[in-house]
Amino acid sequence: MTTAATITADDERRVLDGVPTGLLVGGTWRAAKGGAVFPVVDPATGETLAEVADAREEDALAALGAAVAVQESWAQAPPRERAEILRRAYETIMARVDDLALLMTLEMGKPVAESRGEVAYAAEFFRWFSEEASRIAGRYARSPDGGSRMLVMRQPVGPCVLVTPWNFPLAMGTRKIGPAIAAGCTIVLKPAEQTPLSALMLGDILAEAGLPEGVLNIVTTSRPGEVVAPVLADSRTRKLSFTGSTEVGRLLLGQASGNLLRTSMELGGNAPFLVFPDADIDAAVDGAVLAKMRNIGEACTAANRFHVHGNLAEEFADKLAERLAAMRVGRGTEPGVEVGPLIDEDGRNKVSALVRDAVDHGARVVTGGEPLPGAGYFYPPTVLAGVGAGSRLLHEEIFGPVAPIATFADEDEAIAWANDTPYGLVAYVYTQDVNRALRVSERLDYGMIGLNRGLVSNPAAPFGGVKHSGLGREGGIEGIDEFLETKYIAMPA
Ligand code: NAD
């Protein structure tokens, strides 16, 4: 049992020693071709935590071969059987929440309390899709002219390639693996190179839960471009589900088009957080802390920019700055830490550059504003007031603990600001006027709205964006559709 108050170096070692570090291919953990490995680094210290197999193209094609080999038998497995495997895996994850949370903190940096939250969120996708597995239904009808009968069935789409990012090392995997297993698809999973350890542990947990060999294959690599492209070009692959940056998503969509793959794309965001003059300002500040600081600001759903009515802007900035300045920054394993390190030096450099650019454009630093010295990639919670329209951070994903505040004069201006982006994942709206709430929600070009609430993610809800934030939905009753194909059978009357 490890909790934030009691984590020791021995706990860390024990958890790391329990992680399989090979490639999972056809139910066997094995080395990469030529025995290549790459290091996984603790972003709080810069030290190597573990070395994992560094797959090459032929390893990835072997993983695809293993997935293809069992696709037909897996599609025939009774839905209840698939459901019960997911349910057992859910139970195991929850039973091991402390170890999984510690592992996640070590490789990704977020505070252990937050990692526990992600582990529970991740597990919930398995519970949710275990419940959906036995509800896959089709339909039957007579044709309108009575001349034929129509049967519609839904079948697994086939072998899937799942590519996931580092910021939610477990949940971004289970959000895809859960519905793929429930639907009867086989899988090649490629986790992010920064955080492969949580995904590797998941491979063991699913095997323990009874998942047949070959249904889930895991390929870790430091060369994702070289390894993923040939798998997408292979005609045996039928689906790509990707979560990550819009830039890489666009590239992979291009690759997927050659093979006409079904695709689900969960991409970048630039979430506006709108505070109208009739908002409950303290509730808005509470929501802002959550929407901004969850995951150290490294979330696609992170509030990227705050547009606050001119009458409230100063009070909002002061209250938010007071809350953020009080948050403790440090290694996520230490008790009381609320803000861990950013993922790497590039991530921190980007945040620093965006803050400097905003200041050059006239923004005032209310708190924070400079990277922290010493080991690890730490950046303090930062509030910038009076952010000018030309500032880059209003248009680019910040991915760090920085809250830029700009003002608006009326509803039309707020909506124009909010929609002035190619992204469309989530927008947050604070108002106590129910008519305004619905009117504004209708006009926002986003896949999700947080209405007087700073957190939208829920495994039972359809998560996803519009425009450059992606295609398709994950979670909810919609999530399994992404892994099912529709077949129509025409019969005589
Ligand atoms: P990234 O696009 O750099 O990497 C994502 C994944 O793609 C990783 O597994 C990486 O190894 C792989 N990859 C990178 N280059 C590749 C290539 N050429 N070919 C094949 N695979 C390649 O993103 P990231 O930095 O890991 O994650 C952060 C991004 O993810 C942010 O933009 C964030 O908004 C987005 N994200 C979106 C959601 C969502 O649900 N919409 C959720 C989490 C993160």
Coordinates of C-alpha atoms and ligand atoms in Angstrom, one line a residue:
M1 CA 0.0 0.0 0.0
T2 CA 1.5 3.3 -1.0
T3 CA -0.1 6.7 -0.3
A4 CA 1.2 10.2 -0.8
A5 CA 2.2 10.3 2.8
T6 CA 4.2 7.2 2.9
I7 CA 6.0 6.7 -0.5
T8 CA 9.5 5.5 -0.1
A9 CA 12.3 4.7 -2.5
D10 CA 11.6 1.0 -1.9
D11 CA 8.0 1.5 -3.0
E12 CA 9.2 3.2 -6.2
R13 CA 11.6 0.3 -6.9
R14 CA 9.1 -2.4 -6.1
V15 CA 6.5 -0.8 -8.5
L16 CA 9.0 -0.3 -11.3
D17 CA 10.4 -3.8 -10.9
G18 CA 6.9 -5.2 -11.5
V19 CA 6.5 -3.6 -14.9
P20 CA 7.1 -5.9 -18.0
T21 CA 9.5 -4.0 -20.3
G22 CA 9.2 -6.1 -23.4
L23 CA 6.9 -6.0 -26.4
L24 CA 3.6 -7.9 -25.9
V25 CA 3.1 -10.0 -29.1
G26 CA 0.7 -12.9 -29.3
G27 CA 0.5 -13.3 -25.5
T28 CA 4.3 -13.3 -25.0
W29 CA 6.6 -10.6 -23.7
R30 CA 9.6 -10.5 -25.9
A31 CA 12.6 -8.3 -26.8
A32 CA 12.6 -6.0 -29.8
K33 CA 14.5 -7.1 -32.9
G34 CA 18.2 -6.7 -32.1
G35 CA 17.5 -6.2 -28.4
A36 CA 17.1 -2.4 -28.7
V37 CA 15.8 -0.5 -25.7
F38 CA 15.1 3.1 -24.8
P39 CA 14.9 4.9 -21.4
V40 CA 11.8 6.2 -19.6
V41 CA 12.6 9.3 -17.7
D42 CA 11.2 10.7 -14.4
P43 CA 10.3 14.3 -15.4
A44 CA 10.7 15.5 -11.8
T45 CA 14.4 14.4 -11.7
G46 CA 15.5 13.7 -15.2
E47 CA 16.7 10.2 -14.0
T48 CA 16.0 7.0 -15.9
L49 CA 13.2 4.9 -14.4
A50 CA 13.4 1.9 -16.7
E51 CA 14.4 0.8 -20.1
V52 CA 11.8 -0.7 -22.4
A53 CA 11.9 -2.5 -25.7
D54 CA 12.4 -0.2 -28.7
A55 CA 10.4 -1.8 -31.5
R56 CA 11.3 -1.6 -35.2
E57 CA 9.0 -2.0 -38.2
E58 CA 9.2 -5.8 -38.2
D59 CA 8.2 -6.0 -34.5
A60 CA 5.1 -3.9 -35.2
L61 CA 4.2 -6.1 -38.2
A62 CA 4.6 -9.2 -36.0
A63 CA 2.2 -7.6 -33.5
L64 CA -0.3 -6.9 -36.3
G65 CA 0.1 -10.5 -37.4
A66 CA -0.7 -11.7 -33.9
A67 CA -3.8 -9.5 -33.8
V68 CA -4.9 -10.7 -37.3
A69 CA -4.5 -14.3 -36.3
V70 CA -7.1 -14.2 -33.5
Q71 CA -9.5 -11.6 -35.0
E72 CA -12.0 -14.2 -36.3
S73 CA -12.1 -16.3 -33.1
W74 CA -12.2 -13.2 -30.9
A75 CA -15.2 -11.8 -32.9
Q76 CA -17.0 -15.1 -32.2
A77 CA -16.4 -14.9 -28.4
P78 CA -19.7 -14.5 -26.6
P79 CA -20.3 -10.8 -25.7
R80 CA -20.7 -11.8 -22.0
E81 CA -17.3 -13.4 -22.0
R82 CA -15.8 -10.2 -23.4
A83 CA -17.8 -8.2 -20.8
E84 CA -16.5 -10.3 -17.9
I85 CA -12.9 -10.0 -19.0
L86 CA -13.3 -6.2 -18.9
R87 CA -15.1 -6.3 -15.6
R88 CA -12.4 -8.4 -14.0
A89 CA -9.7 -6.0 -15.3
Y90 CA -11.7 -3.1 -13.8
E91 CA -11.7 -4.9 -10.4
T92 CA -7.9 -5.6 -10.7
I93 CA -7.1 -2.0 -11.6
M94 CA -9.1 -0.7 -8.7
A95 CA -7.5 -3.2 -6.3
R96 CA -4.1 -2.0 -7.5
V97 CA -4.9 1.7 -7.6
D98 CA -2.0 2.7 -5.3
D99 CA 0.7 1.0 -7.3
L100 CA -0.7 2.1 -10.7
A101 CA -1.0 5.7 -9.4
L102 CA 2.6 5.7 -8.2
L103 CA 3.9 4.3 -11.5
M104 CA 1.9 6.9 -13.4
T105 CA 3.4 9.7 -11.2
L106 CA 6.9 8.4 -11.7
E107 CA 6.7 8.4 -15.5
M108 CA 4.4 11.4 -16.1
G109 CA 4.9 13.7 -13.1
K110 CA 1.4 14.5 -11.9
P111 CA 0.7 14.4 -8.2
V112 CA -0.1 10.9 -6.8
A113 CA -3.6 12.1 -5.8
E114 CA -4.3 13.1 -9.4
S115 CA -2.9 9.8 -10.7
R116 CA -5.3 7.9 -8.4
G117 CA -8.1 9.9 -10.0
E118 CA -6.9 9.0 -13.5
V119 CA -6.5 5.3 -12.5
A120 CA -10.1 5.3 -11.4
Y121 CA -11.3 7.2 -14.5
A122 CA -9.3 4.7 -16.7
A123 CA -10.8 1.7 -14.9
E124 CA -14.3 3.1 -15.4
F125 CA -14.0 2.8 -19.1
F126 CA -13.6 -1.0 -18.7
R127 CA -16.6 -1.1 -16.4
W128 CA -18.7 1.0 -18.7
F129 CA -17.8 -0.9 -21.8
S130 CA -18.2 -4.3 -20.0
E131 CA -21.8 -3.1 -19.6
E132 CA -22.0 -2.1 -23.3
A133 CA -20.6 -5.3 -24.7
S134 CA -23.8 -7.3 -24.3
R135 CA -26.0 -4.5 -25.7
I136 CA -24.7 -4.6 -29.3
A137 CA -27.9 -4.9 -31.3
G138 CA -29.0 -4.7 -34.9
R139 CA -32.5 -4.2 -36.3
Y140 CA -35.0 -5.9 -38.5
A141 CA -37.6 -4.4 -40.8
R142 CA -39.8 -5.0 -43.8
S143 CA -39.1 -2.8 -46.8
P144 CA -41.6 0.0 -47.2
D145 CA -43.1 -1.7 -50.3
G146 CA -43.3 -5.0 -48.5
G147 CA -41.1 -6.6 -51.2
S148 CA -38.2 -7.6 -49.0
R149 CA -36.9 -8.0 -45.5
M150 CA -34.0 -6.1 -44.1
L151 CA -31.7 -7.3 -41.4
V152 CA -29.0 -4.9 -40.0
M153 CA -26.2 -6.4 -37.9
R154 CA -23.2 -4.8 -36.2
Q155 CA -19.9 -6.5 -36.3
P156 CA -16.3 -5.7 -35.1
V157 CA -14.5 -3.5 -37.5
G158 CA -11.4 -5.8 -37.3
P159 CA -7.8 -5.3 -36.2
C160 CA -7.2 -1.9 -34.8
V161 CA -4.1 0.3 -34.3
L162 CA -4.4 2.4 -31.2
V163 CA -1.9 5.3 -30.7
T164 CA -2.0 7.2 -27.4
P165 CA -0.4 10.3 -25.8
W166 CA 1.7 10.7 -22.7
N167 CA -0.6 13.1 -20.7
F168 CA -3.1 10.5 -19.5
P169 CA -0.9 7.3 -19.7
L170 CA -3.7 4.9 -18.6
A171 CA -7.0 6.5 -19.5
M172 CA -6.2 7.3 -23.1
G173 CA -5.5 3.6 -23.5
T174 CA -8.5 2.2 -21.7
R175 CA -10.8 4.6 -23.5
K176 CA -9.9 2.8 -26.7
I177 CA -9.1 -0.7 -25.5
G178 CA -12.4 -1.0 -23.6
P179 CA -14.7 -0.5 -26.5
A180 CA -12.4 -2.4 -28.9
I181 CA -12.5 -5.5 -26.6
A182 CA -16.3 -5.0 -26.0
A183 CA -16.9 -4.9 -29.8
G184 CA -14.7 -7.9 -30.5
C185 CA -11.8 -6.2 -32.2
T186 CA -8.1 -7.2 -31.8
I187 CA -5.5 -4.6 -31.1
V188 CA -2.0 -3.2 -31.6
L189 CA -1.5 -0.6 -29.0
K190 CA 1.4 1.9 -29.3
P191 CA 1.7 4.0 -26.2
A192 CA 3.6 7.3 -26.1
E193 CA 7.4 6.9 -25.7
Q194 CA 7.5 9.2 -22.7
T195 CA 5.0 7.1 -20.6
P196 CA 4.8 3.4 -21.8
L197 CA 5.0 1.9 -18.3
S198 CA 1.3 2.2 -17.3
A199 CA 0.3 0.7 -20.6
L200 CA 2.7 -2.2 -20.2
M201 CA 1.2 -2.9 -16.7
L202 CA -2.3 -2.9 -18.3
G203 CA -1.1 -5.6 -20.7
D204 CA -0.4 -7.9 -17.7
I205 CA -3.7 -7.0 -16.0
L206 CA -5.7 -7.9 -19.0
A207 CA -3.9 -11.1 -19.5
E208 CA -4.6 -11.9 -15.8
A209 CA -8.3 -11.1 -16.4
G210 CA -8.4 -13.8 -19.1
L211 CA -8.0 -11.9 -22.3
P212 CA -7.0 -14.4 -25.0
E213 CA -3.5 -14.2 -26.3
G214 CA -3.1 -12.0 -29.3
V215 CA -6.2 -9.9 -28.7
L216 CA -4.0 -7.1 -27.2
N217 CA -0.5 -6.5 -28.5
I218 CA 1.7 -3.7 -27.2
V219 CA 4.5 -2.1 -29.1
T220 CA 6.8 0.5 -27.5
T221 CA 9.1 2.5 -29.6
S222 CA 11.2 5.6 -29.7
R223 CA 10.6 5.9 -33.4
P224 CA 6.8 6.1 -33.8
G225 CA 6.9 7.4 -37.3
E226 CA 8.9 4.5 -38.7
V227 CA 6.9 1.9 -36.8
V228 CA 3.3 3.1 -37.2
A229 CA 3.4 4.0 -40.9
P230 CA 3.9 0.4 -42.2
V231 CA 1.2 -0.9 -39.9
L232 CA -1.3 1.6 -41.2
A233 CA -0.2 0.8 -44.8
D234 CA -0.8 -3.0 -44.2
S235 CA -4.1 -4.1 -45.7
R236 CA -4.8 -6.3 -42.7
T237 CA -5.3 -3.2 -40.5
R238 CA -8.9 -2.0 -40.5
K239 CA -9.0 0.9 -38.0
L240 CA -6.8 3.7 -36.5
S241 CA -7.8 5.3 -33.3
F242 CA -5.4 8.1 -32.4
T243 CA -5.2 10.5 -29.5
G244 CA -2.5 13.2 -29.6
S245 CA -1.6 16.5 -31.3
T246 CA -3.5 17.8 -34.3
E247 CA -0.2 17.9 -36.2
V248 CA 0.5 14.2 -35.8
G249 CA -3.2 13.4 -36.2
R250 CA -3.3 15.1 -39.6
L251 CA -0.2 13.2 -40.7
L252 CA -1.7 9.9 -39.6
L253 CA -5.1 10.6 -41.3
G254 CA -3.1 11.1 -44.5
Q255 CA -1.4 7.7 -44.0
A256 CA -4.8 6.1 -43.1
S257 CA -6.4 7.4 -46.3
G258 CA -4.1 5.2 -48.4
N259 CA -5.7 2.1 -46.8
L260 CA -9.1 3.7 -46.4
L261 CA -9.1 2.9 -42.7
R262 CA -11.9 3.7 -40.3
T263 CA -10.5 6.5 -38.1
S264 CA -11.2 8.1 -34.7
M265 CA -9.1 11.2 -34.0
E266 CA -8.9 12.9 -30.5
L267 CA -6.7 15.9 -31.1
G268 CA -5.6 19.1 -29.6
G269 CA -7.7 21.8 -28.0
N270 CA -7.7 25.5 -27.2
A271 CA -10.5 25.7 -24.7
P272 CA -12.0 29.1 -23.9
F273 CA -13.4 29.7 -20.4
L274 CA -16.1 32.4 -20.5
V275 CA -17.2 34.3 -17.4
F276 CA -20.4 36.4 -18.0
P277 CA -21.3 39.3 -15.8
D278 CA -24.1 37.3 -14.2
A279 CA -21.7 34.4 -13.2
D280 CA -21.2 33.3 -9.6
I281 CA -17.6 34.5 -9.4
D282 CA -16.5 32.2 -6.7
A283 CA -17.9 29.2 -8.5
A284 CA -16.1 30.4 -11.6
V285 CA -12.8 30.6 -9.8
D286 CA -13.3 27.1 -8.4
G287 CA -14.1 25.8 -11.9
A288 CA -11.1 27.7 -13.3
V289 CA -8.7 26.1 -10.9
L290 CA -9.9 22.7 -11.9
A291 CA -10.1 23.4 -15.7
K292 CA -6.7 25.0 -15.7
M293 CA -4.7 23.1 -13.1
R294 CA -5.9 19.5 -13.6
N295 CA -3.0 17.5 -15.0
I296 CA -0.6 20.4 -14.5
G297 CA -2.5 22.1 -17.4
E298 CA -1.3 19.3 -19.7
A299 CA -4.8 18.3 -20.8
C300 CA -6.5 18.7 -24.2
T301 CA -9.5 19.9 -22.1
A302 CA -7.4 22.4 -20.1
A303 CA -8.9 25.9 -20.1
N304 CA -6.4 27.6 -22.4
R305 CA -7.7 31.2 -22.2
F306 CA -10.1 33.0 -19.9
H307 CA -12.4 35.6 -21.4
V308 CA -14.0 37.5 -18.5
H309 CA -16.5 40.3 -18.7
G310 CA -14.8 43.6 -18.1
N311 CA -16.7 44.3 -14.8
L312 CA -15.4 41.1 -13.2
A313 CA -12.0 40.7 -14.8
E314 CA -9.9 42.3 -12.0
E315 CA -11.6 40.4 -9.2
F316 CA -11.5 37.2 -11.1
A317 CA -7.7 37.6 -11.8
D318 CA -6.9 38.4 -8.2
K319 CA -8.9 35.5 -6.8
L320 CA -7.5 33.0 -9.3
A321 CA -4.0 34.3 -8.7
E322 CA -4.4 33.8 -4.9
R323 CA -5.6 30.2 -5.4
L324 CA -2.9 29.3 -7.9
A325 CA 0.0 31.0 -6.0
A326 CA -1.0 28.9 -2.9
M327 CA -0.5 25.6 -4.8
R328 CA 2.5 23.6 -3.8
V329 CA 4.9 22.7 -6.7
G330 CA 7.1 19.6 -6.5
R331 CA 7.7 16.0 -7.3
G332 CA 4.3 14.3 -7.5
T333 CA 5.3 11.6 -4.9
E334 CA 5.8 14.2 -2.2
P335 CA 2.9 14.8 0.3
G336 CA 0.8 17.9 -0.3
V337 CA 2.2 18.6 -3.8
E338 CA -0.5 19.8 -6.2
V339 CA 1.6 20.8 -9.2
G340 CA 4.2 18.4 -10.7
P341 CA 6.8 19.0 -13.4
L342 CA 6.0 19.4 -17.1
I343 CA 6.8 16.4 -19.2
D344 CA 10.1 17.5 -20.7
E345 CA 12.4 20.5 -21.5
D346 CA 10.6 21.1 -24.9
G347 CA 7.3 21.4 -23.1
R348 CA 8.6 23.8 -20.5
N349 CA 10.4 25.9 -23.2
K350 CA 7.2 26.2 -25.1
V351 CA 5.3 27.4 -22.0
S352 CA 8.1 30.0 -21.2
A353 CA 8.1 31.3 -24.8
L354 CA 4.3 31.7 -24.8
V355 CA 4.4 33.7 -21.5
R356 CA 7.2 35.9 -22.7
D357 CA 5.3 36.6 -25.9
A358 CA 2.2 37.6 -24.0
V359 CA 4.2 39.9 -21.7
D360 CA 5.8 41.5 -24.8
H361 CA 2.2 42.1 -26.0
G362 CA 1.4 44.0 -22.8
A363 CA 0.2 41.3 -20.4
R364 CA 0.7 41.8 -16.7
V365 CA 2.1 38.9 -14.6
V366 CA -0.1 38.6 -11.6
T367 CA 1.7 35.5 -10.2
G368 CA 4.4 33.1 -11.5
G369 CA 5.9 33.8 -15.0
E370 CA 9.4 32.3 -14.8
P371 CA 10.5 28.6 -15.0
L372 CA 11.8 27.3 -11.6
P373 CA 15.5 26.6 -11.3
G374 CA 17.0 23.2 -10.4
A375 CA 16.4 19.6 -11.6
G376 CA 13.1 18.6 -13.3
Y377 CA 10.9 20.6 -15.7
F378 CA 9.0 22.7 -13.2
Y379 CA 7.0 25.8 -14.1
P380 CA 5.0 27.7 -11.5
P381 CA 1.2 28.3 -11.7
T382 CA 1.0 31.6 -13.6
V383 CA -1.8 34.2 -14.1
L384 CA -1.5 36.8 -16.8
A385 CA -4.0 39.8 -16.8
G386 CA -4.8 42.1 -19.7
V387 CA -3.7 39.7 -22.3
G388 CA -3.7 41.4 -25.8
A389 CA -5.4 40.0 -28.9
G390 CA -2.1 39.3 -30.7
S391 CA -0.7 37.1 -28.0
R392 CA 0.2 33.6 -29.2
L393 CA -1.1 31.8 -26.2
L394 CA -4.7 32.8 -27.1
H395 CA -4.3 30.9 -30.3
E396 CA -1.9 28.0 -29.4
E397 CA -2.3 25.1 -27.0
I398 CA -0.3 26.1 -23.9
F399 CA -0.1 22.7 -22.2
G400 CA 1.1 24.1 -18.9
P401 CA -0.1 25.9 -15.7
V402 CA -0.6 29.3 -17.3
A403 CA -3.9 31.2 -17.1
P404 CA -4.2 34.2 -19.6
I405 CA -7.1 36.5 -18.9
A406 CA -8.6 38.8 -21.6
T407 CA -11.8 40.8 -21.3
F408 CA -15.0 41.2 -23.4
A409 CA -17.8 43.7 -23.4
D410 CA -20.8 41.7 -24.5
E411 CA -22.1 38.3 -25.4
D412 CA -21.4 38.6 -29.2
E413 CA -17.8 39.6 -28.5
A414 CA -17.3 36.7 -26.0
I415 CA -18.6 34.2 -28.6
A416 CA -16.5 35.7 -31.4
W417 CA -13.4 35.3 -29.1
A418 CA -14.4 31.8 -28.2
N419 CA -14.9 30.6 -31.8
D420 CA -11.8 32.3 -33.1
T421 CA -9.7 29.1 -33.3
P422 CA -9.4 26.1 -35.6
Y423 CA -9.9 23.9 -32.6
G424 CA -13.3 22.8 -31.1
L425 CA -12.9 20.4 -28.3
V426 CA -14.4 22.0 -25.1
A427 CA -15.6 25.4 -24.0
Y428 CA -16.4 26.4 -20.4
V429 CA -19.3 28.8 -19.7
Y430 CA -20.1 30.5 -16.4
T431 CA -23.5 32.3 -16.2
Q432 CA -26.5 32.0 -13.9
D433 CA -28.9 33.0 -16.6
V434 CA -30.4 29.8 -18.0
N435 CA -31.4 31.4 -21.3
R436 CA -28.0 32.8 -21.9
A437 CA -26.5 29.4 -21.0
L438 CA -28.4 27.6 -23.7
R439 CA -28.1 30.4 -26.2
V440 CA -24.3 30.6 -25.8
S441 CA -24.0 26.8 -25.8
E442 CA -25.8 26.6 -29.1
R443 CA -23.5 29.2 -30.7
L444 CA -20.2 27.7 -29.5
D445 CA -18.4 25.6 -32.2
Y446 CA -17.3 22.9 -29.7
G447 CA -17.9 19.2 -29.2
M448 CA -18.4 19.6 -25.4
I449 CA -19.5 22.4 -23.1
G450 CA -18.7 22.7 -19.3
L451 CA -21.7 24.7 -18.1
N452 CA -20.9 26.1 -14.6
R453 CA -18.5 23.2 -14.3
G454 CA -14.8 22.9 -14.8
L455 CA -14.6 19.2 -15.6
V456 CA -16.4 17.5 -18.5
S457 CA -14.7 14.1 -18.8
N458 CA -17.0 11.1 -17.9
P459 CA -16.7 7.6 -19.3
A460 CA -20.5 7.5 -19.7
A461 CA -20.5 10.7 -21.9
P462 CA -19.4 11.1 -25.5
F463 CA -16.0 12.8 -25.4
G464 CA -14.7 14.5 -28.6
G465 CA -14.3 17.6 -30.6
V466 CA -15.2 19.3 -33.9
K467 CA -13.0 21.1 -36.5
H468 CA -9.3 20.5 -35.9
S469 CA -10.0 18.8 -32.5
G470 CA -10.9 15.6 -34.1
L471 CA -13.3 13.1 -35.6
G472 CA -15.5 10.6 -33.6
R473 CA -16.4 10.2 -30.0
E474 CA -15.0 8.1 -27.1
G475 CA -17.0 6.9 -24.1
G476 CA -20.8 7.0 -23.7
I477 CA -23.0 4.8 -25.8
E478 CA -21.4 6.4 -28.8
G479 CA -17.9 5.0 -28.0
I480 CA -18.4 1.4 -29.1
D481 CA -19.8 2.5 -32.5
E482 CA -16.3 3.6 -33.5
F483 CA -15.3 -0.1 -33.3
L484 CA -18.4 -1.6 -35.1
E485 CA -19.2 -2.0 -38.8
T486 CA -22.8 -2.1 -40.1
K487 CA -23.8 -5.0 -42.3
Y488 CA -27.2 -5.1 -44.1
I489 CA -28.7 -8.3 -45.3
A490 CA -31.5 -8.2 -47.9
M491 CA -33.9 -11.1 -47.9
P492 CA -37.0 -12.0 -49.8
A493 CA -40.4 -11.0 -48.2
Ligands
NAD1 P1 1.8 13.6 -30.1 O1 0.9 13.9 -31.2 O2 3.2 14.1 -30.1 O3 2.0 12.1 -29.8 C1 0.8 11.2 -29.6 C2 1.2 9.8 -30.0 O4 1.5 9.8 -31.4 C3 2.4 9.3 -29.3 O5 2.1 7.9 -29.1 C4 3.5 9.4 -30.3 O6 4.5 8.5 -30.1 C5 2.8 9.2 -31.6 N1 3.4 9.8 -32.7 C6 4.2 10.9 -32.8 N2 4.6 11.1 -34.0 C7 4.2 10.1 -34.8 C8 4.3 9.7 -36.2 N3 5.0 10.4 -37.0 N4 3.7 8.6 -36.6 C9 3.0 7.8 -35.7 N5 2.8 8.1 -34.4 C10 3.4 9.2 -34.0 O7 1.0 14.2 -28.8 P2 1.5 14.2 -27.3 O8 2.5 15.2 -27.1 O9 1.8 12.8 -26.8 O10 0.2 14.5 -26.5 C11 -0.3 15.8 -26.4 C12 -1.3 16.2 -27.4 O11 -2.4 15.2 -27.3 C13 -2.0 17.5 -27.2 O12 -2.1 18.2 -28.4 C14 -3.3 17.2 -26.6 O13 -4.3 18.2 -26.8 C15 -3.6 15.9 -27.3 N6 -4.6 15.2 -26.6 C16 -5.9 15.1 -27.0 C17 -6.9 14.4 -26.3 C18 -8.3 14.3 -26.8 O14 -9.0 13.5 -26.3 N7 -8.7 15.2 -27.8 C19 -6.5 13.8 -25.1 C20 -5.2 13.9 -24.7 C21 -4.3 14.6 -25.4

